[in-house]
């Protein structure tokens, strides 16, 4: 329908001597806030200003041209001030939207824009031997959703976890473990125990030199160091995988910083050959001052490599292996400069695909005092604690509503509800914004929350369960206002999904899903479904709502519940 409006506008504009592309028109079309103001609206001030005409005058001229041509399913147009408002034929519109949704089901809203080209979405990427904190939680939730959003546009997605399993901190960890570590304690609760060691070693400057030498040994292949490192890695990964399983998140590839030792040497060589390296106080750097990006450190004075070196090596290796059309790094915005440097160096090395690398950054979770959480100071919130607290809260809420629920079903539902609370609680925020971490907000189950979405879905499902009517009807005898509002909202899902892709913004979907659930609940509060005269039509509408809400939830990484 929107396409139709665009075509009509394009032709009419041409007749008054203005030529705009479909895309330009599409970007200007607005969705009026109330049904009275039409279904689509086109403001004329921006073109009027350019050609020195009064917008009201121009709106009238364009509308006159429109009125002279056939408009198909556009029923009426009206000019109010500088706006041209379009009214669609509601019956046609309803029929088209519902038929489309019910036919396409889980594909409704998807496109083949990506033509199966590959996109690597790298996200989560926690650091081995450190707890999976809430910073990584953000990356995990947002990155997973971005992957789903891209996949919905027809790309082939590779979800990749790039573990922080190499670097100077392992020198510290090995040093700490050798000085005061105990095997039994490590086995019992590996991550928390390693964190203790890490905090302790960081407090004492005495160990700095020794720690550095351990990392050097590790990079040079010392067996004892390697075996300790391997043990830390295996124990941590086991814990991380437990968390991913609970979160319902699957990675196609686990990679890590430790995997590029060989490639790193060739990167250093290549940089040398391409005359990009220079010495600075004994270290090797790429000078990016010209681009206002400072120095990108490649090799330390003692010959050990750095985070940036590993990122260069991994990007080059990945491009060779996957030939990706895009690579998205979902990483906190505190690493902005790092990624700007990496992309610039790749570009200077002559890799044209560097421009297809994107740092989709996110803001931080801040503590209630507005300050950062810091692992080094031991000020961390553990992912497991958040999850467990939210699950037990969900259990209480569910048991209040349904006393006779089996233990297994309670576990299942509580987990899904908790995930909805946590995921949605994060995704509804603009990605790049800092947010204060407030565990109470996570466990609120009303209003603009994930559980509210699940509740709306379950409510719709219970209507379908109760009905015995077999008849199907895609059109009512009379269309109510709230029914039409809901249908219009349903019709907006494809453009929401596309916009979420264009901006790599799950928040677009989160907001859409919330508004959709609100429209559904308003409709259901006012319009009887079961045993009403319009039962067969309203049931189709409920079904369509469930399909679209489920599609939205899936993009966020969530699954609906049949009952709640
Ligand atoms: N492990 C890193 C951290 O926790 C994030 C890794 C981001 N990805 C990358 N390719 N550098 O800070």
XYZ file of C-alpha atoms and ligand atoms in Angstrom:
576
model
C 0.000 0.000 0.000
C 2.806 2.373 0.853
C 4.324 1.593 -2.545
C 1.105 2.682 -4.180
C 1.198 5.988 -2.297
C 4.789 6.512 -3.395
C 3.959 5.900 -7.063
C 0.996 8.251 -6.936
C 3.127 10.940 -5.334
C 5.978 10.447 -7.741
C 3.724 10.959 -10.757
C 1.892 13.941 -9.301
C 5.168 15.589 -8.281
C 6.484 15.140 -11.772
C 3.450 16.890 -13.171
C 4.110 19.942 -11.051
C 7.697 19.885 -12.224
C 9.413 18.250 -9.256
C 11.364 15.084 -9.696
C 12.105 12.976 -6.621
C 13.226 9.364 -6.423
C 11.052 6.732 -4.786
C 13.538 6.470 -1.969
C 13.442 10.211 -1.332
C 9.659 10.117 -1.212
C 9.616 7.058 1.006
C 11.891 8.735 3.524
C 9.510 11.670 3.823
C 6.268 9.763 4.193
C 4.960 9.869 7.744
C 2.503 7.734 9.640
C -0.042 10.119 11.147
C -0.650 9.736 14.869
C -4.428 9.325 14.583
C -6.668 7.554 12.090
C -8.528 10.812 11.484
C -5.449 12.251 9.866
C -5.257 9.463 7.340
C -3.009 6.444 6.964
C -0.032 8.049 5.271
C 0.965 11.627 5.169
C 3.301 13.623 2.978
C 4.664 16.934 4.273
C 5.383 19.512 1.588
C 7.525 22.086 3.402
C 10.873 20.573 2.532
C 10.326 20.795 -1.231
C 8.363 24.031 -1.019
C 11.269 25.722 0.729
C 13.601 24.643 -2.030
C 11.492 26.104 -4.811
C 10.377 29.146 -2.863
C 6.718 28.326 -2.682
C 4.317 28.293 0.218
C 4.012 24.701 1.462
C 0.211 24.973 1.793
C -0.043 26.178 -1.787
C 2.190 23.399 -3.073
C 0.227 20.750 -1.146
C -2.957 21.916 -2.865
C -1.349 21.869 -6.306
C -0.008 18.348 -5.858
C -3.299 17.074 -4.482
C -5.151 18.503 -7.458
C -2.937 16.460 -9.754
C -3.481 13.358 -7.654
C -7.239 13.777 -7.799
C -7.108 13.710 -11.588
C -5.561 10.235 -11.712
C -6.934 6.815 -10.726
C -5.877 5.853 -7.235
C -6.838 2.198 -6.937
C -7.069 1.221 -3.311
C -6.397 4.716 -2.020
C -9.865 5.872 -1.130
C -9.410 9.497 -0.357
C -6.868 12.252 -0.036
C -7.119 15.421 2.011
C -4.939 18.451 2.398
C -4.442 19.871 5.876
C -2.020 22.787 5.890
C 1.251 21.635 4.320
C 0.290 17.937 4.603
C -1.286 15.689 2.002
C -3.059 12.892 3.856
C -3.909 9.586 2.199
C -6.767 7.348 3.298
C -6.571 3.739 2.206
C -9.531 1.556 1.401
C -9.737 -0.217 4.724
C -11.350 -3.384 3.517
C -8.810 -3.941 0.749
C -6.034 -3.076 3.125
C -7.278 -5.500 5.777
C -7.676 -8.299 3.282
C -4.197 -7.817 1.853
C -2.438 -7.575 5.189
C -4.111 -10.567 6.814
C -3.761 -12.780 3.759
C -0.107 -11.923 3.497
C 0.666 -12.655 7.152
C -1.239 -15.903 7.271
C 0.329 -17.111 4.054
C 3.920 -16.201 4.908
C 3.870 -17.002 8.645
C 7.410 -17.041 10.069
C 8.644 -15.494 6.825
C 6.307 -12.526 7.069
C 8.445 -9.391 7.123
C 11.594 -11.070 5.822
C 13.296 -10.189 2.534
C 15.997 -11.609 0.290
C 17.968 -8.372 0.254
C 21.142 -10.179 1.339
C 21.097 -12.789 -1.439
C 22.717 -15.260 0.959
C 25.897 -13.192 1.180
C 27.848 -13.858 4.341
C 27.934 -11.599 7.356
C 30.118 -12.395 10.333
C 28.644 -11.096 13.553
C 31.228 -11.297 16.266
C 29.780 -10.853 19.738
C 29.927 -11.807 23.400
C 33.670 -12.580 23.319
C 34.246 -12.885 27.084
C 37.688 -13.101 28.597
C 38.878 -16.466 29.763
C 39.584 -16.784 33.458
C 37.411 -13.807 34.211
C 33.746 -13.787 35.066
C 31.138 -13.346 32.400
C 30.004 -9.937 33.552
C 27.207 -7.657 32.480
C 29.349 -5.898 29.878
C 29.574 -9.161 28.005
C 25.913 -9.751 28.653
C 25.089 -6.636 26.621
C 27.255 -7.744 23.741
C 25.735 -11.216 23.871
C 22.129 -10.078 23.794
C 22.573 -7.283 21.254
C 24.956 -9.219 18.989
C 22.660 -12.208 18.878
C 19.718 -10.014 17.947
C 21.699 -8.176 15.262
C 22.578 -11.572 13.792
C 18.896 -12.531 13.687
C 17.930 -9.179 12.184
C 20.484 -9.563 9.355
C 19.471 -13.153 8.745
C 15.853 -11.982 8.338
C 17.017 -9.835 5.402
C 18.371 -12.852 3.577
C 22.030 -12.844 4.632
C 23.881 -15.940 5.708
C 24.986 -15.225 9.248
C 28.012 -16.582 11.024
C 27.667 -15.983 14.745
C 31.162 -15.896 16.111
C 32.567 -15.813 19.622
C 36.091 -14.417 19.818
C 37.335 -15.434 23.228
C 39.765 -13.201 25.070
C 42.150 -16.063 25.696
C 45.523 -14.437 25.112
C 47.419 -11.421 26.369
C 49.443 -10.068 29.251
C 46.713 -10.901 31.769
C 47.581 -14.565 31.335
C 51.092 -13.781 32.500
C 49.500 -12.347 35.633
C 47.173 -15.282 36.042
C 49.957 -17.820 35.701
C 52.164 -15.832 38.047
C 49.365 -15.570 40.618
C 48.476 -19.217 40.376
C 52.071 -20.327 40.745
C 52.579 -18.099 43.767
C 49.407 -18.703 45.689
C 47.026 -20.964 43.724
C 45.461 -24.185 44.993
C 44.320 -26.918 42.633
C 41.271 -28.035 44.712
C 39.979 -24.493 44.946
C 40.391 -23.992 41.215
C 38.390 -27.106 40.411
C 35.587 -26.168 42.768
C 34.644 -22.772 41.329
C 37.168 -21.974 38.614
C 36.057 -18.562 37.444
C 35.451 -17.035 40.839
C 38.720 -18.474 42.097
C 40.743 -17.206 39.140
C 39.185 -13.801 39.609
C 40.356 -13.804 43.223
C 43.883 -14.554 42.092
C 43.690 -11.868 39.430
C 42.501 -9.212 41.866
C 45.195 -10.206 44.367
C 48.031 -10.103 41.848
C 46.889 -6.722 40.530
C 47.056 -5.254 44.002
C 50.720 -6.118 44.406
C 53.196 -4.272 42.189
C 55.918 -6.695 43.286
C 54.724 -9.273 40.758
C 54.659 -7.045 37.669
C 58.017 -8.047 36.276
C 57.466 -11.737 36.950
C 54.024 -11.601 35.312
C 55.455 -10.077 32.156
C 58.085 -12.758 31.926
C 55.401 -15.440 32.212
C 53.499 -14.019 29.280
C 56.667 -13.917 27.255
C 57.291 -17.551 28.139
C 53.753 -18.393 27.128
C 54.152 -16.709 23.743
C 57.426 -18.530 23.244
C 55.770 -21.878 23.766
C 56.917 -22.789 27.285
C 55.207 -26.052 28.137
C 54.374 -25.481 31.791
C 52.837 -22.094 31.047
C 50.946 -23.505 28.117
C 49.419 -26.310 30.185
C 48.292 -23.917 32.901
C 46.807 -21.595 30.304
C 45.032 -24.534 28.681
C 43.566 -25.599 31.989
C 42.263 -22.083 32.699
C 40.756 -21.947 29.248
C 38.990 -25.283 29.419
C 37.533 -24.637 32.847
C 36.283 -21.186 31.865
C 34.821 -22.282 28.576
C 32.841 -24.973 30.310
C 31.270 -22.343 32.550
C 30.576 -19.970 29.653
C 28.902 -22.694 27.663
C 26.554 -23.385 30.549
C 25.506 -19.745 30.448
C 24.975 -19.729 26.674
C 22.868 -22.817 26.934
C 20.626 -21.159 29.480
C 20.408 -18.009 27.385
C 19.496 -20.115 24.347
C 22.328 -18.648 22.306
C 24.212 -20.706 19.763
C 27.492 -19.772 18.113
C 28.479 -21.135 14.723
C 32.137 -20.574 15.488
C 34.230 -20.300 18.639
C 37.475 -18.549 17.866
C 39.876 -16.741 20.158
C 42.842 -14.445 20.384
C 45.163 -17.376 21.029
C 44.578 -18.840 17.597
C 46.642 -16.409 15.590
C 50.190 -16.858 16.829
C 51.488 -17.930 13.467
C 49.499 -15.392 11.468
C 50.601 -12.588 13.765
C 54.194 -13.033 12.702
C 53.213 -12.690 9.058
C 51.125 -9.624 9.825
C 54.162 -7.962 11.371
C 56.200 -8.924 8.316
C 53.546 -7.693 5.918
C 53.325 -4.365 7.754
C 57.082 -4.076 7.503
C 57.082 -4.838 3.782
C 54.335 -2.325 3.182
C 56.450 0.218 5.050
C 53.773 0.889 7.605
C 55.749 0.081 10.745
C 57.979 2.383 12.645
C 59.859 2.220 15.915
C 58.697 4.215 18.844
C 60.640 3.853 22.085
C 61.622 0.316 21.214
C 58.089 -0.756 20.285
C 56.697 -1.226 16.779
C 53.742 0.958 15.864
C 51.704 2.126 12.901
C 51.612 5.899 12.988
C 48.025 7.037 12.452
C 48.453 10.561 13.744
C 47.716 11.907 10.289
C 44.216 10.500 10.686
C 43.888 11.697 14.243
C 44.041 8.124 15.497
C 47.346 8.151 17.361
C 49.657 5.140 17.320
C 48.424 1.608 16.767
C 50.715 -0.583 18.871
C 51.786 -3.758 17.090
C 54.682 -5.169 19.077
C 56.005 -4.360 22.534
C 59.627 -3.684 23.405
C 59.999 -7.234 24.733
C 58.771 -8.657 21.425
C 55.349 -9.750 22.687
C 52.274 -8.950 20.629
C 49.199 -6.966 21.401
C 45.434 -7.001 21.196
C 45.561 -4.979 17.958
C 48.025 -7.366 16.303
C 45.703 -10.242 17.038
C 42.711 -8.366 15.658
C 44.552 -7.612 12.423
C 45.595 -11.232 12.048
C 42.126 -12.529 12.815
C 40.366 -10.143 10.413
C 42.676 -11.097 7.538
C 42.316 -14.803 8.278
C 38.545 -14.518 8.495
C 38.293 -12.744 5.179
C 40.362 -15.427 3.505
C 38.287 -18.172 5.040
C 34.758 -16.788 4.770
C 34.938 -14.095 2.121
C 32.369 -12.142 4.117
C 30.415 -9.277 2.618
C 30.303 -7.568 5.995
C 31.834 -8.125 9.390
C 30.103 -6.671 12.432
C 31.904 -6.424 15.762
C 29.434 -6.005 18.608
C 31.755 -4.602 21.272
C 31.481 -1.850 23.910
C 32.090 1.725 22.854
C 35.138 2.029 25.093
C 36.918 0.171 22.281
C 35.946 2.695 19.625
C 39.463 3.971 19.031
C 40.818 0.436 18.886
C 38.467 -0.521 16.052
C 39.000 2.746 14.209
C 42.715 1.966 14.289
C 42.256 -1.631 13.138
C 40.035 -0.659 10.221
C 42.418 2.121 9.218
C 45.472 -0.152 9.320
C 43.661 -2.798 7.241
C 42.773 -0.102 4.772
C 46.387 1.139 4.600
C 47.487 -2.446 4.055
C 45.374 -2.335 0.921
C 42.454 -4.511 1.990
C 39.471 -2.978 0.259
C 37.073 -4.992 2.396
C 38.152 -2.947 5.434
C 35.260 -0.611 4.636
C 32.832 -3.477 5.176
C 33.960 -3.877 8.783
C 31.663 -2.263 11.294
C 32.038 -1.641 14.984
C 28.459 -1.862 16.245
C 29.211 -0.451 19.656
C 27.095 -0.393 22.780
C 27.001 1.829 25.828
C 28.014 0.588 29.224
C 26.046 -0.720 32.087
C 26.825 1.590 34.959
C 26.556 0.880 38.633
C 23.906 2.755 40.641
C 26.550 5.336 41.540
C 26.929 6.085 37.833
C 30.413 4.526 37.748
C 31.815 1.719 35.658
C 32.014 -1.856 36.860
C 35.604 -3.009 36.994
C 36.835 -6.587 37.102
C 40.242 -5.532 38.209
C 38.932 -3.987 41.379
C 36.700 -6.977 41.947
C 33.609 -4.827 41.383
C 31.727 -7.244 39.187
C 28.220 -8.545 38.873
C 28.071 -12.192 37.932
C 25.898 -13.205 35.052
C 24.815 -16.315 36.878
C 23.562 -14.333 39.845
C 21.487 -12.041 37.654
C 19.961 -14.965 35.838
C 19.235 -16.966 38.965
C 17.659 -14.033 40.781
C 15.419 -13.225 37.845
C 14.393 -16.856 37.475
C 13.383 -17.155 41.116
C 11.389 -13.954 40.867
C 9.634 -15.311 37.769
C 8.837 -18.524 39.599
C 7.119 -16.621 42.388
C 5.056 -14.617 39.898
C 4.025 -17.659 37.897
C 3.101 -19.700 40.973
C 0.926 -16.847 42.187
C -1.137 -17.139 39.020
C -1.192 -20.887 38.675
C -0.948 -22.928 41.839
C -1.117 -26.388 40.353
C 1.768 -26.143 37.937
C 4.236 -29.037 37.693
C 7.807 -28.454 38.780
C 9.180 -29.105 35.327
C 6.756 -26.744 33.637
C 7.484 -24.088 36.256
C 11.227 -24.346 35.587
C 10.670 -24.104 31.851
C 8.361 -21.126 31.997
C 10.362 -19.261 34.627
C 13.489 -19.462 32.492
C 11.681 -18.140 29.414
C 10.077 -15.322 31.371
C 13.391 -14.397 32.982
C 15.114 -14.301 29.601
C 12.354 -12.131 28.195
C 12.826 -9.755 31.141
C 16.589 -9.552 30.745
C 16.797 -9.462 26.947
C 14.013 -7.001 26.448
C 15.211 -4.893 29.403
C 18.430 -4.421 27.489
C 17.267 -4.302 23.877
C 14.628 -1.633 24.348
C 17.425 0.853 25.063
C 19.230 2.591 22.257
C 22.319 0.488 21.686
C 24.850 3.264 22.099
C 23.438 4.651 25.331
C 24.888 3.971 28.773
C 22.335 2.446 31.083
C 22.298 2.223 34.839
C 22.115 -1.376 35.904
C 19.110 -1.701 38.125
C 18.299 -5.328 38.958
C 14.834 -4.276 40.172
C 13.996 -3.058 36.687
C 15.023 -6.383 35.248
C 12.564 -8.141 37.477
C 9.614 -5.883 36.828
C 6.984 -7.815 34.923
C 4.600 -5.059 34.016
C 4.430 -2.202 31.545
C 7.173 -1.886 28.976
C 8.806 -5.254 29.720
C 9.595 -8.579 28.081
C 7.183 -10.557 30.273
C 4.379 -8.235 29.149
C 5.066 -9.304 25.557
C 4.996 -12.982 26.502
C 1.837 -12.407 28.472
C 0.140 -10.808 25.432
C 1.088 -13.755 23.266
C -0.190 -16.278 25.812
C -3.392 -14.293 26.138
C -3.964 -14.498 22.377
C -3.173 -18.168 22.430
C -5.753 -18.851 25.109
C -8.411 -17.187 22.946
C -7.631 -19.528 20.066
C -7.685 -22.497 22.407
C -11.125 -21.609 23.711
C -12.806 -21.124 20.368
C -14.651 -23.856 18.569
C -15.453 -21.915 15.443
C -13.971 -23.506 12.334
C -15.005 -20.870 9.836
C -12.359 -18.532 8.443
C -13.060 -14.987 7.384
C -10.577 -12.446 6.288
C -13.076 -9.567 6.270
C -15.594 -8.456 8.885
C -19.043 -7.052 8.181
C -17.980 -3.869 9.850
C -14.425 -2.946 10.701
C -13.952 -1.399 14.148
C -11.454 1.380 14.747
C -9.329 -0.666 17.130
C -9.286 -3.562 14.691
C -7.998 -1.303 11.969
C -5.352 0.208 14.242
C -4.106 -3.270 15.014
C -4.069 -4.219 11.332
C -2.101 -1.119 10.489
C 0.411 -1.923 13.188
C 0.746 -5.458 11.833
C 1.390 -4.064 8.372
C 4.309 -2.016 9.695
C 6.374 -5.003 10.790
C 8.320 -5.427 7.525
C 9.459 -1.815 7.511
C 10.378 -2.030 11.201
C 12.502 -5.099 10.499
C 14.199 -3.357 7.594
C 14.873 -0.264 9.621
C 16.321 -2.382 12.424
C 18.679 -3.877 9.845
C 19.639 -0.510 8.326
C 20.532 0.871 11.747
C 21.687 -2.426 13.297
C 19.216 -1.538 15.990
C 17.276 -4.202 17.898
C 15.589 -1.340 19.785
C 13.471 -0.707 16.678
C 12.021 -4.200 16.970
C 11.652 -3.967 20.738
C 9.634 -0.754 20.467
C 7.582 -2.151 17.636
C 6.761 -5.320 19.578
C 5.673 -3.336 22.610
C 3.371 -1.096 20.577
C 1.943 -4.107 18.806
C 1.181 -5.838 22.108
C -0.434 -2.655 23.390
C -2.620 -2.365 20.288
C -3.614 -5.992 20.628
C -4.557 -5.636 24.286
C -6.611 -2.520 23.548
C -8.404 -4.319 20.758
C -9.080 -7.329 22.943
C -10.334 -5.241 25.850
C -12.903 -3.551 23.592
C -13.811 -6.185 21.031
C -15.245 -9.509 22.084
C -13.837 -12.373 20.103
C -15.490 -15.584 21.230
C -19.206 -15.836 20.481
C -19.293 -12.400 18.917
C -20.873 -11.804 15.515
C -17.426 -11.216 14.060
C -15.821 -14.226 15.708
C -14.405 -15.841 12.569
C -12.775 -12.609 11.399
C -11.423 -11.685 14.808
C -9.890 -15.095 15.218
C -7.902 -14.544 12.031
C -6.802 -11.220 13.390
C -5.664 -12.836 16.659
C -3.778 -15.461 14.674
C -2.046 -12.817 12.570
C -1.102 -10.944 15.720
C 0.503 -14.074 17.163
C 2.524 -14.676 14.018
C 3.872 -11.136 13.911
C 4.623 -10.945 17.633
C 6.414 -14.268 17.460
C 8.495 -13.051 14.511
C 9.400 -9.929 16.458
C 10.345 -11.920 19.556
C 12.505 -14.242 17.486
C 14.430 -11.269 16.129
C 15.131 -10.275 19.717
C 16.345 -13.797 20.512
C 13.230 -14.797 22.453
C 10.602 -17.452 22.206
C 6.981 -16.968 23.165
C 5.155 -19.163 25.669
C 1.830 -20.801 24.954
C 0.782 -20.251 28.541
C 1.970 -17.934 31.219
N 37.451 -9.931 24.808
C 37.292 -8.521 24.586
C 36.854 -7.850 25.859
O 36.241 -8.451 26.680
C 36.311 -8.229 23.504
C 36.723 -8.696 22.162
C 36.135 -7.893 21.087
N 36.437 -8.350 19.774
C 37.554 -8.095 19.092
N 37.665 -8.602 17.883
N 38.486 -7.320 19.566
O 37.097 -6.671 26.034
